[in-house]
Amino acid sequence: MSFDYLWHGFAVALTWQNLLIGFIGCFIGTMVGALPAIGPINGIALLMPIAYTMGLPAESTMILLAAVYCGAEYGGRISSILLNVPGDAGAVMTAMDGYPMAKQGRAGEALALSGISSFIGGILGTLGLALFAPMLSGLAIGFGPAEYFVLMIFAFATLGSMVGSQPVKTLIGCVLGLMLATVGLDATSGAYRFTFNEPELGDGIEFVVLVIGLFSVSEAMIILEHQGKGVTVIRELGRMTARWADVVKTTGATLRGSLIGFVVGVLPGTGASVSSAVSYTTEKRISDTEGTFGKGDVRGLAAPEAANNATACGAFVPMLTLGVPGSGTTAVMLGALMLYNIQPGPMLLTERPEVVGGLIASLFVGNFILLALNLPLVNIFARVLTVPNWLLVPGILVLSVIGVYSTHASVFSIFLMLGIGFVGWLMRKAGFDMAPIILGFVLGRVMEVNLRNALAISGGELSILFSSTICNVLWVMAAAVAILPFYLSRRSKRRIAAALATAE
Amino acid sequence: MSDRHPSAKTTQLISRGAALCLLGLAIAYGIGGSVIEYAFASDPLGPRVFPVALAVILGLLTTWYFFSPGTAEGFPTGRLLWRVLGIPVLLVVSVLLFEPAGFAISIFVLTLGTALIFEAPLKKALLGAIGHAALWWFIFSFVLEVYLPTGALFGH
């Protein structure tokens, strides 16, 4: 296994321009993460078109977006600890022990300790990414169109069974994304599909338009609905450094959280919310012998923080090696690569080592920048929490309009974004998650093209989809991840019912 | 305030309404997919099969959703509903102004309106809107050199 790509990546990431871009990304990401109203996916959706319009090369754009992503995972802890309101989904469990610590006058300690855990989780996750990316890439190099098609089926099956508590809605979201991806010119036959004679739809729905519509416009409406819930910021931070004894006490929790976070991150469809919950409950089972979890135990703070940062890095593994995003945020980043006409997949490491290597190297560098930013400057980030929504939301809307207009110079695109945003809001009200739509959209064209290529090779014989060992293994895995959760859920319900019957 | 925990009946109503809309979409999309015109196809599937297959899958999933609706968040009611709907309306007005009136005026209208919807005091909303328009204009037009329309008022 060669790590040449990584050394090449460090040469890219350590140029002064990319260091500056990484620093800016880390700063913005931490602020985005700290704000309860918006998460990493919103921040990346808003920055992606701007970076593209500025003419940044692909590797610099990926460095910027990765820095925002990781920064947001660090920043999410700030509002969790000071407000008891998670800044993003991955920081939900951080509040369990972080907020009680803050109420005990140890907010500064909680912020410092969680910053260190985030750093360790981020670095270990990046190490895992650097190790596994070439290995998985090497395995996937033998994939043909049939294998790719079945891989996409596996990714959707994983999503359906893991994202959220309502798999049918997740699957509907994926299908809607796939349907949106069929709009525009079909390159194989030259047919226009679902364009309604609108020339601007000839190239299909632009990714930027869809992402900003779903994650900015609908978000602004949701923020308005949820504002004014009467939360108060804890302003007395106390001691601003972590105690050495606490650092030692949390070492095991941090390492376990990092491992769990990375593994969960690699699986498509799971995210930081799952990994932080798993790591917290695991840690509680292992360490909570005195019943201190939930009352300000430092191990309950460290484990989920390490996990959510490791997850962010793990999610890059399937994205960079297979072209299958591990989370909604990496789906948006995959779309950013496509803006540059870069096709993700196993050949990416060979064909564009500066992009993959630059991104991974920038994660190493970014974690050091984030540690440096988050320990001494945490006071400044805490002040972001006092920015009122009437000032913040107009800024989000302005960036949305400029983002779409600057990429396409078309008012039609902005109207399309508005329409998508409104429908997105209606869907969110009905309990749908937006990330599966993005995943379906990103994978849609690749999925159809691979299916059609596979059938062209076989002369229309569907048996090609079952002809190789890789295909069959992937079918079995897809069936397993689709069926197992239902089976396990039914079994546990039966057991509970039986236990209740016995108790009566 | 938003009805965060609607009754089971409301949830069912919202979910079944959404399911029916999605079923309608599946039917329309399937019919649209089956009549796509094309002169040739270099693969056995052609451009019609994938969309039609998606329509069938969506139809099946929607039927499942109809009979097993799960939970929904519920819509805001009363004054809050009108305020929430004010955001897309304001965006439409702002976009209509974008090219004829120019970026600065359009953004001023958008940010002022949004701030008022978020119940900012008028003076603060005005100052905020002027600040937003000036800041974003400066950043995008001068620092990042992104083309933004100046509008008829300024001669473009």
XYZ file of C-alpha atoms in Angstrom:
660
model
C 0.000 0.000 0.000
C 1.501 3.318 -1.089
C 1.040 6.568 0.766
C 2.530 8.706 -1.993
C -0.846 10.325 -2.479
C -0.757 11.547 1.111
C 2.683 13.160 0.828
C 1.516 14.770 -2.391
C -1.564 15.884 -0.471
C 0.519 17.539 2.245
C 2.371 19.481 -0.456
C -1.047 20.728 -1.641
C -2.523 21.382 1.803
C 0.520 23.214 3.136
C 0.639 25.919 0.447
C -0.126 29.278 2.057
C -3.285 29.695 -0.030
C -4.735 26.375 1.092
C -3.663 26.936 4.697
C -5.522 30.259 4.612
C -8.562 28.610 3.001
C -8.437 25.861 5.649
C -8.210 28.452 8.434
C -11.174 30.410 7.056
C -13.145 27.178 6.650
C -12.387 26.108 10.236
C -13.446 29.517 11.561
C -16.684 29.632 9.572
C -17.380 25.963 10.355
C -17.016 26.496 14.100
C -19.415 29.445 13.940
C -21.877 27.480 11.813
C -21.669 24.559 14.242
C -22.154 26.823 17.242
C -25.363 28.318 15.855
C -28.263 26.031 16.758
C -30.219 27.235 13.745
C -27.895 25.894 11.057
C -25.684 22.831 10.679
C -22.705 21.777 8.548
C -24.869 20.812 5.585
C -26.362 24.327 5.439
C -22.942 25.957 5.753
C -21.466 23.792 3.004
C -24.500 24.286 0.747
C -24.081 28.064 1.037
C -20.299 28.121 0.590
C -20.023 25.616 -2.273
C -21.347 27.864 -5.083
C -19.343 30.806 -3.782
C -16.101 28.801 -3.818
C -16.895 27.576 -7.324
C -17.703 31.062 -8.596
C -14.489 32.420 -7.088
C -12.630 30.031 -9.390
C -10.972 28.055 -6.605
C -9.432 24.807 -7.894
C -11.213 21.580 -6.937
C -8.721 20.645 -4.218
C -9.008 24.063 -2.548
C -12.806 23.902 -2.638
C -12.721 20.457 -1.032
C -10.291 21.722 1.616
C -12.636 24.634 2.374
C -15.726 22.438 2.588
C -13.968 19.753 4.662
C -12.744 22.455 7.060
C -16.303 23.774 7.417
C -17.592 20.231 8.016
C -15.032 19.448 10.720
C -15.283 22.943 12.191
C -19.029 22.492 12.549
C -18.504 19.219 14.418
C -16.263 21.102 16.874
C -18.618 24.089 17.074
C -21.736 22.023 17.750
C -20.570 21.394 21.296
C -20.568 25.110 22.211
C -24.354 25.578 22.113
C -24.880 22.094 23.552
C -22.841 23.026 26.612
C -23.897 26.656 27.019
C -27.519 26.500 25.835
C -28.490 22.849 26.208
C -29.476 23.155 22.514
C -27.273 21.125 20.156
C -25.613 23.133 17.405
C -25.918 20.121 15.099
C -27.288 16.596 15.224
C -23.954 15.123 16.327
C -23.838 17.284 19.444
C -27.115 16.079 20.947
C -25.413 13.696 23.389
C -22.769 16.307 24.308
C -25.472 18.230 26.142
C -26.241 15.242 28.397
C -23.212 15.886 30.605
C -21.892 19.124 29.106
C -24.870 21.244 30.177
C -24.924 19.933 33.758
C -21.183 20.762 33.962
C -21.956 24.293 32.727
C -24.709 24.664 35.335
C -22.146 23.665 37.982
C -19.971 26.629 36.871
C -17.600 24.397 34.853
C -18.601 25.539 31.335
C -15.051 26.607 30.455
C -13.670 23.227 31.553
C -16.367 21.396 29.596
C -15.572 23.408 26.462
C -11.822 22.820 26.816
C -12.127 19.107 27.545
C -14.612 18.517 24.731
C -12.274 20.470 22.428
C -9.455 18.052 23.270
C -11.721 15.007 22.763
C -12.885 16.445 19.445
C -9.246 16.857 18.409
C -8.318 13.281 19.307
C -11.437 11.937 17.582
C -10.685 14.035 14.502
C -7.040 12.981 14.281
C -7.776 9.271 14.827
C -10.607 9.434 12.308
C -8.308 11.055 9.753
C -5.670 8.381 10.404
C -8.307 5.726 9.743
C -9.322 7.514 6.562
C -5.717 7.724 5.344
C -5.264 3.985 6.032
C -8.553 2.664 4.670
C -9.045 4.896 1.640
C -6.276 3.270 -0.479
C -7.261 -0.232 0.717
C -10.924 0.140 -0.216
C -10.007 1.970 -3.378
C -7.783 -0.956 -4.384
C -10.608 -3.435 -3.754
C -13.123 -1.382 -5.704
C -10.892 -0.996 -8.737
C -12.316 -4.274 -10.122
C -15.871 -2.878 -10.069
C -17.669 -2.839 -13.416
C -21.042 -1.191 -14.227
C -23.019 -4.132 -12.772
C -21.092 -4.038 -9.494
C -21.572 -0.279 -9.273
C -25.297 -0.570 -9.810
C -25.616 -3.178 -7.056
C -23.402 -1.043 -4.799
C -25.907 1.810 -5.181
C -28.736 -0.595 -4.280
C -26.736 -1.571 -1.183
C -26.264 2.115 -0.264
C -30.008 2.780 -0.526
C -30.838 -0.378 1.437
C -28.472 0.777 4.195
C -30.096 4.197 4.239
C -33.608 2.814 4.403
C -32.822 0.730 7.422
C -30.622 3.143 9.320
C -31.655 6.752 8.758
C -34.448 7.870 11.028
C -37.246 5.885 12.535
C -39.430 5.888 9.422
C -37.676 3.901 6.688
C -40.501 4.347 4.193
C -40.003 8.115 4.237
C -36.251 7.695 3.786
C -36.813 5.444 0.792
C -39.403 7.819 -0.694
C -36.833 10.627 -0.289
C -34.223 8.553 -2.142
C -36.647 7.803 -4.992
C -37.602 11.487 -5.256
C -33.899 12.341 -5.524
C -33.459 9.700 -8.234
C -36.455 11.131 -10.083
C -35.088 14.660 -9.942
C -31.815 13.354 -11.374
C -33.627 12.113 -14.497
C -34.649 15.654 -15.495
C -32.767 16.978 -18.524
C -30.972 15.614 -21.550
C -30.401 11.865 -21.614
C -26.858 11.641 -22.934
C -27.258 8.115 -24.339
C -30.327 8.700 -26.523
C -30.388 12.482 -26.864
C -33.935 12.588 -25.476
C -35.117 15.418 -23.255
C -36.848 14.105 -20.160
C -39.272 16.078 -17.973
C -38.003 19.473 -19.182
C -41.478 20.823 -20.075
C -39.885 22.596 -23.077
C -37.928 24.819 -20.704
C -34.429 25.295 -22.186
C -32.920 25.991 -18.755
C -33.890 22.484 -17.639
C -32.059 20.947 -20.593
C -28.955 20.334 -18.488
C -31.082 19.024 -15.645
C -31.725 20.499 -12.219
C -28.483 22.014 -11.027
C -27.136 20.531 -7.810
C -26.588 23.959 -6.219
C -30.224 24.906 -6.848
C -31.503 21.719 -5.193
C -29.172 21.844 -2.200
C -29.737 25.511 -1.418
C -33.485 25.162 -1.895
C -33.730 22.215 0.468
C -31.247 23.346 3.089
C -31.515 27.140 3.147
C -34.946 28.340 2.118
C -36.841 25.645 4.012
C -34.425 26.068 6.939
C -35.249 29.784 7.214
C -38.940 28.913 7.501
C -38.243 26.254 10.127
C -36.057 28.663 12.151
C -38.962 31.126 12.267
C -41.315 28.434 13.547
C -38.942 27.307 16.257
C -37.634 30.650 17.454
C -38.390 32.080 20.850
C -38.315 28.860 22.850
C -36.904 30.755 25.822
C -33.363 29.372 26.096
C -30.709 31.228 28.069
C -26.985 31.279 27.449
C -24.761 30.394 30.389
C -22.313 33.295 30.531
C -20.196 32.319 33.532
C -17.606 30.069 31.899
C -15.288 29.630 34.901
C -11.844 28.053 34.476
C -11.019 27.900 30.743
C -8.578 24.965 30.776
C -9.141 21.253 31.255
C -7.817 19.601 34.405
C -5.062 17.077 33.744
C -6.843 14.530 35.924
C -9.946 14.841 33.744
C -7.893 14.416 30.571
C -6.417 11.194 31.978
C -9.823 10.017 33.229
C -11.398 10.497 29.789
C -8.635 8.817 27.741
C -10.438 5.480 27.492
C -13.788 7.108 26.707
C -12.190 9.280 24.023
C -10.417 6.361 22.344
C -13.516 4.146 22.417
C -15.647 7.033 21.123
C -13.186 7.648 18.279
C -13.250 3.995 17.215
C -17.047 3.761 17.345
C -17.349 7.094 15.529
C -15.049 6.078 12.700
C -16.727 2.705 12.109
C -20.209 4.254 12.159
C -19.016 7.028 9.829
C -17.812 4.547 7.221
C -21.271 2.947 6.976
C -23.442 4.741 4.442
C -26.555 6.268 5.905
C -25.435 6.646 9.489
C -24.129 9.899 10.833
C -22.781 11.738 13.833
C -26.113 11.546 15.658
C -25.990 7.727 15.591
C -22.299 7.487 16.497
C -22.520 9.915 19.402
C -25.581 8.094 20.776
C -23.881 4.686 20.422
C -20.650 5.893 22.016
C -22.498 7.589 24.886
C -24.582 4.519 25.714
C -21.521 2.252 25.373
C -19.539 4.469 27.712
C -22.411 4.637 30.174
C -22.590 0.842 30.219
C -18.823 0.483 30.700
C -17.988 3.335 33.058
C -21.091 4.557 34.870
C -20.667 2.493 38.012
C -21.644 5.358 40.337
C -24.623 6.718 38.388
C -22.888 10.010 37.543
C -23.704 10.033 33.832
C -26.172 12.770 32.977
C -25.051 14.790 36.006
C -21.837 16.252 34.598
C -19.526 13.258 34.157
C -16.514 14.168 32.003
C -16.516 10.719 30.328
C -20.090 11.273 29.157
C -18.893 14.507 27.581
C -15.709 13.159 25.975
C -17.067 9.994 24.341
C -19.755 11.523 22.074
C -17.533 14.469 21.157
C -14.703 12.190 20.031
C -17.243 10.025 18.193
C -18.904 12.772 16.180
C -15.559 14.134 14.980
C -14.285 10.677 14.022
C -17.567 10.074 12.182
C -17.053 13.166 10.052
C -13.712 11.711 8.875
C -15.063 8.177 8.477
C -17.857 9.443 6.233
C -15.204 10.442 3.682
C -14.102 6.804 3.196
C -17.047 5.586 1.065
C -17.318 8.977 -0.608
C -13.716 9.129 -1.802
C -13.226 5.438 -2.569
C -16.586 4.264 -3.910
C -18.324 7.498 -4.828
C -21.058 6.641 -2.310
C -21.617 9.337 0.307
C -21.598 8.251 3.937
C -23.844 11.111 5.081
C -25.952 14.006 3.823
C -23.031 16.385 4.214
C -20.646 14.204 2.202
C -23.399 13.880 -0.437
C -23.276 17.648 -0.834
C -19.480 17.490 -1.051
C -19.761 14.769 -3.671
C -21.977 17.139 -5.613
C -19.255 19.780 -5.279
C -16.785 17.388 -6.935
C -19.258 16.869 -9.752
C -19.455 20.652 -10.243
C -15.813 20.342 -11.266
C -16.609 17.414 -13.563
C -14.709 15.073 -11.246
C -16.281 11.632 -11.063
C -15.764 10.135 -7.596
C -14.915 6.436 -7.356
C -11.936 4.105 -6.978
C -10.043 5.803 -9.813
C -10.170 9.164 -8.024
C -7.124 8.315 -5.916
C -5.092 7.454 -9.004
C -6.413 10.140 -11.329
C -6.703 13.071 -8.901
C -4.316 12.334 -5.995
C -4.065 16.055 -5.258
C -7.810 16.161 -4.471
C -7.944 13.056 -2.248
C -4.502 13.574 -0.684
C -5.060 17.311 -0.289
C -8.368 16.713 1.461
C -6.982 14.092 3.863
C -3.837 16.130 4.606
C -5.993 19.214 5.176
C -8.008 17.244 7.753
C -4.809 16.602 9.717
C -3.807 20.261 9.482
C -7.413 21.404 10.064
C -7.696 19.522 13.340
C -4.634 21.352 14.688
C -6.079 24.673 13.523
C -9.410 23.794 15.143
C -7.747 22.889 18.430
C -5.856 26.172 18.376
C -9.048 28.085 17.544
C -11.303 26.268 19.962
C -9.251 26.445 23.127
C -8.243 30.104 23.434
C -10.974 31.644 21.251
C -13.949 29.727 22.562
C -15.229 32.905 24.235
C -15.560 34.572 20.844
C -17.450 31.640 19.375
C -19.717 31.594 22.412
C -20.733 35.157 21.558
C -22.063 33.948 18.198
C -24.918 32.451 20.201
C -26.165 35.955 20.945
C -26.638 36.892 17.249
C -30.389 37.390 16.857
C -32.270 35.466 14.186
C -33.555 38.680 12.577
C -29.945 39.443 11.647
C -28.818 35.892 10.884
C -31.665 34.602 8.684
C -31.626 37.504 6.170
C -27.903 36.763 5.732
C -28.689 33.096 4.968
C -31.305 34.124 2.409
C -28.983 36.644 0.738
C -26.235 34.016 0.450
C -28.765 31.569 -1.003
C -29.855 34.005 -3.709
C -26.279 35.057 -4.532
C -25.053 31.444 -4.443
C -27.535 30.346 -7.088
C -27.288 33.502 -9.198
C -23.485 33.563 -9.183
C -23.318 29.937 -10.378
C -25.976 30.138 -13.102
C -26.594 33.892 -13.695
C -30.257 33.064 -14.109
C -33.375 34.302 -12.344
C -35.140 31.085 -13.418
C -32.688 29.113 -11.246
C -33.537 31.275 -8.237
C -37.262 30.675 -8.770
C -36.605 26.967 -9.107
C -34.648 27.073 -5.840
C -37.598 28.836 -4.159
C -40.039 26.229 -5.429
C -37.818 23.402 -4.238
C -37.375 25.145 -0.872
C -41.126 25.497 -0.390
C -41.793 21.864 -1.289
C -38.910 20.922 1.043
C -40.622 22.805 3.882
C -43.926 20.999 3.207
C -42.085 17.671 3.244
C -40.314 18.490 6.492
C -43.674 19.266 8.052
C -44.820 15.813 6.962
C -41.788 14.322 8.723
C -39.446 13.771 5.771
C -35.677 14.180 6.037
C -33.977 16.120 3.238
C -30.664 14.212 3.174
C -32.031 11.104 1.342
C -33.263 13.346 -1.494
C -29.746 14.708 -1.926
C -28.258 11.202 -1.773
C -30.715 9.965 -4.399
C -30.010 12.939 -6.614
C -26.233 12.580 -6.383
C -26.328 8.841 -7.058
C -29.176 8.972 -9.582
C -27.311 9.559 -12.820
C -24.444 7.255 -11.882
C -26.930 4.534 -10.985
C -28.885 4.793 -14.234
C -25.783 5.061 -16.415
C -24.237 1.986 -14.765
C -27.435 -0.039 -15.083
C -27.739 0.841 -18.758
C -24.048 0.186 -19.417
C -24.259 -3.180 -17.667
C -27.285 -4.190 -19.730
C -25.631 -2.928 -22.913
C -22.668 -5.233 -22.162
C -24.957 -8.222 -21.498
C -27.247 -7.536 -24.444
C -30.162 -6.828 -22.135
C -29.697 -9.891 -19.898
C -30.496 -9.013 -16.278
C -28.388 -11.964 -15.154
C -25.298 -9.717 -15.425
C -26.425 -8.121 -12.156
C -25.899 -11.499 -10.447
C -22.933 -12.726 -12.448
C -19.946 -11.827 -10.262
C -19.017 -12.676 -6.688
C -18.850 -8.961 -5.795
C -22.407 -8.470 -7.114
C -23.734 -11.434 -5.170
C -21.999 -10.398 -1.948
C -23.448 -6.910 -2.340
C -26.967 -8.304 -2.990
C -26.739 -10.446 0.148
C -25.478 -7.486 2.184
C -28.247 -5.260 0.793
C -30.888 -7.857 1.660
C -29.384 -8.291 5.137
C -29.311 -4.592 6.006
C -32.809 -4.130 4.612
C -34.400 -7.051 6.437
C -32.381 -7.413 9.671
C -33.539 -4.197 11.423
C -37.200 -5.152 10.877
C -36.574 -8.679 12.116
C -34.663 -7.448 15.199
C -37.278 -4.812 15.946
C -40.095 -7.392 15.753
C -38.159 -9.817 17.912
C -37.510 -7.208 20.604
C -41.202 -6.180 20.533
C -42.195 -9.829 20.986
C -39.756 -10.170 23.891
C -41.102 -7.025 25.577
C -44.670 -8.263 25.101
C -43.703 -11.632 26.550
C -41.954 -9.984 29.516
C -45.020 -7.811 30.192
C -47.296 -10.825 29.997
C -45.100 -12.694 32.483
C -45.050 -9.684 34.840
C -48.859 -9.501 34.800
C -46.711 28.695 17.852
C -46.029 25.688 15.702
C -48.028 22.649 16.652
C -44.986 20.475 17.407
C -47.015 17.549 18.729
C -50.142 17.316 16.617
C -52.855 14.855 17.475
C -52.824 11.391 15.925
C -55.756 12.422 13.721
C -53.907 15.507 12.425
C -50.774 13.448 11.810
C -52.759 10.918 9.820
C -54.440 13.666 7.844
C -51.116 15.309 6.963
C -49.433 12.000 6.127
C -52.300 10.693 4.020
C -52.532 14.019 2.198
C -48.789 13.819 1.503
C -49.152 10.179 0.400
C -51.923 11.079 -2.048
C -49.843 13.951 -3.491
C -46.883 11.582 -3.912
C -49.104 8.965 -5.523
C -50.326 11.605 -7.976
C -46.702 12.510 -8.673
C -45.802 8.848 -9.243
C -48.656 8.436 -11.731
C -47.856 11.670 -13.597
C -44.130 10.895 -13.644
C -44.765 7.340 -14.823
C -47.035 8.491 -17.648
C -44.538 11.230 -18.581
C -41.707 8.699 -18.536
C -43.540 6.239 -20.754
C -44.062 8.767 -23.557
C -40.532 10.211 -23.739
C -39.708 10.680 -27.408
C -36.366 9.524 -28.739
C -34.936 8.635 -32.105
C -32.467 5.937 -31.099
C -30.919 4.288 -28.053
C -27.561 2.600 -27.884
C -28.581 0.445 -24.922
C -31.407 -2.075 -24.465
C -33.185 0.009 -21.807
C -33.489 3.369 -23.522
C -34.504 6.552 -21.696
C -37.994 5.378 -20.637
C -37.493 2.295 -18.490
C -35.612 3.848 -15.553
C -38.190 6.621 -14.941
C -41.099 4.192 -15.289
C -39.426 1.802 -12.822
C -38.949 4.692 -10.395
C -42.623 5.642 -10.758
C -43.660 2.079 -9.905
C -41.343 1.991 -6.872
C -42.636 5.380 -5.688
C -46.210 4.153 -6.136
C -45.538 1.077 -4.000
C -43.704 3.029 -1.301
C -46.448 5.633 -1.214
C -49.069 2.928 -0.724
C -47.022 1.622 2.220
C -46.760 5.192 3.561
C -50.537 5.729 3.166
C -51.383 2.734 5.337
C -48.508 3.235 7.787
C -48.200 7.024 8.060
C -45.854 7.326 11.076
C -45.328 10.716 12.685
C -45.466 14.238 11.260
C -44.421 17.544 12.768
C -47.552 19.438 11.893
C -48.053 22.877 10.397
C -47.942 26.177 12.230
C -51.274 27.843 12.746
C -52.701 31.365 13.039
C -50.417 34.358 12.737
C -47.242 32.249 12.734
C -48.402 30.429 9.595
C -48.768 33.757 7.759
C -45.360 34.903 8.967
C -43.752 31.652 7.800
C -45.446 31.900 4.402
C -44.260 35.502 4.224
C -40.679 34.306 3.719
C -41.209 32.637 0.303
C -43.506 35.499 -0.754
C -40.816 38.001 0.174
C -38.234 35.963 -1.723
C -40.435 35.983 -4.838
C -40.810 39.783 -4.617
C -37.081 40.186 -4.081
C -36.194 37.934 -7.032
C -38.653 39.809 -9.270
C -36.802 43.000 -8.335
C -33.366 41.403 -8.768
C -32.605 42.308 -12.368
C -34.812 45.400 -12.938
C -34.072 47.168 -9.634
C -30.634 45.711 -9.050
C -28.987 43.620 -6.389
C -28.743 46.301 -3.692
C -32.425 47.292 -3.693
C -33.632 43.722 -4.040
C -31.480 42.584 -1.112
C -32.534 45.596 0.961
C -36.193 44.624 0.471
C -35.473 40.983 1.283
C -33.465 41.635 4.427
C -35.767 44.365 5.729
C -38.835 42.204 5.183
C -37.255 39.135 6.743
C -36.072 41.089 9.784
C -39.609 42.451 10.274
C -41.088 38.957 9.889
C -38.672 37.904 12.650
C -40.121 40.751 14.723
C -37.086 43.026 14.804
C -37.818 46.629 15.848
C -38.254 48.820 12.737
C -35.167 50.966 13.364
C -32.926 47.939 13.895
C -34.460 46.178 10.893
C -33.758 49.215 8.692
C -30.178 49.507 9.895
C -29.678 45.760 9.509
C -31.058 45.814 5.953
C -28.810 48.712 4.928
C -25.861 46.923 6.509
C -26.673 43.623 4.757
C -27.122 45.258 1.349
C -23.886 47.241 1.661
C -21.833 44.380 3.144
C -22.832 41.721 0.618
C -22.551 44.164 -2.274
C -19.032 45.063 -1.194
C -17.943 41.470 -0.567
C -19.307 39.982 -3.771
C -18.873 42.817 -6.253
C -15.532 44.195 -5.093
C -13.722 41.521 -3.086
C -14.861 38.368 -4.907
C -15.659 40.121 -8.230
C -18.882 38.172 -8.725
C -21.209 39.725 -11.315
C -24.387 41.008 -9.718
C -26.989 43.126 -11.565
C -26.907 46.823 -10.692
C -30.382 47.441 -12.097
C -32.012 50.060 -14.336
C -31.781 52.610 -11.551
C -28.013 52.591 -11.835
C -27.950 52.429 -15.623
C -27.613 48.646 -16.171
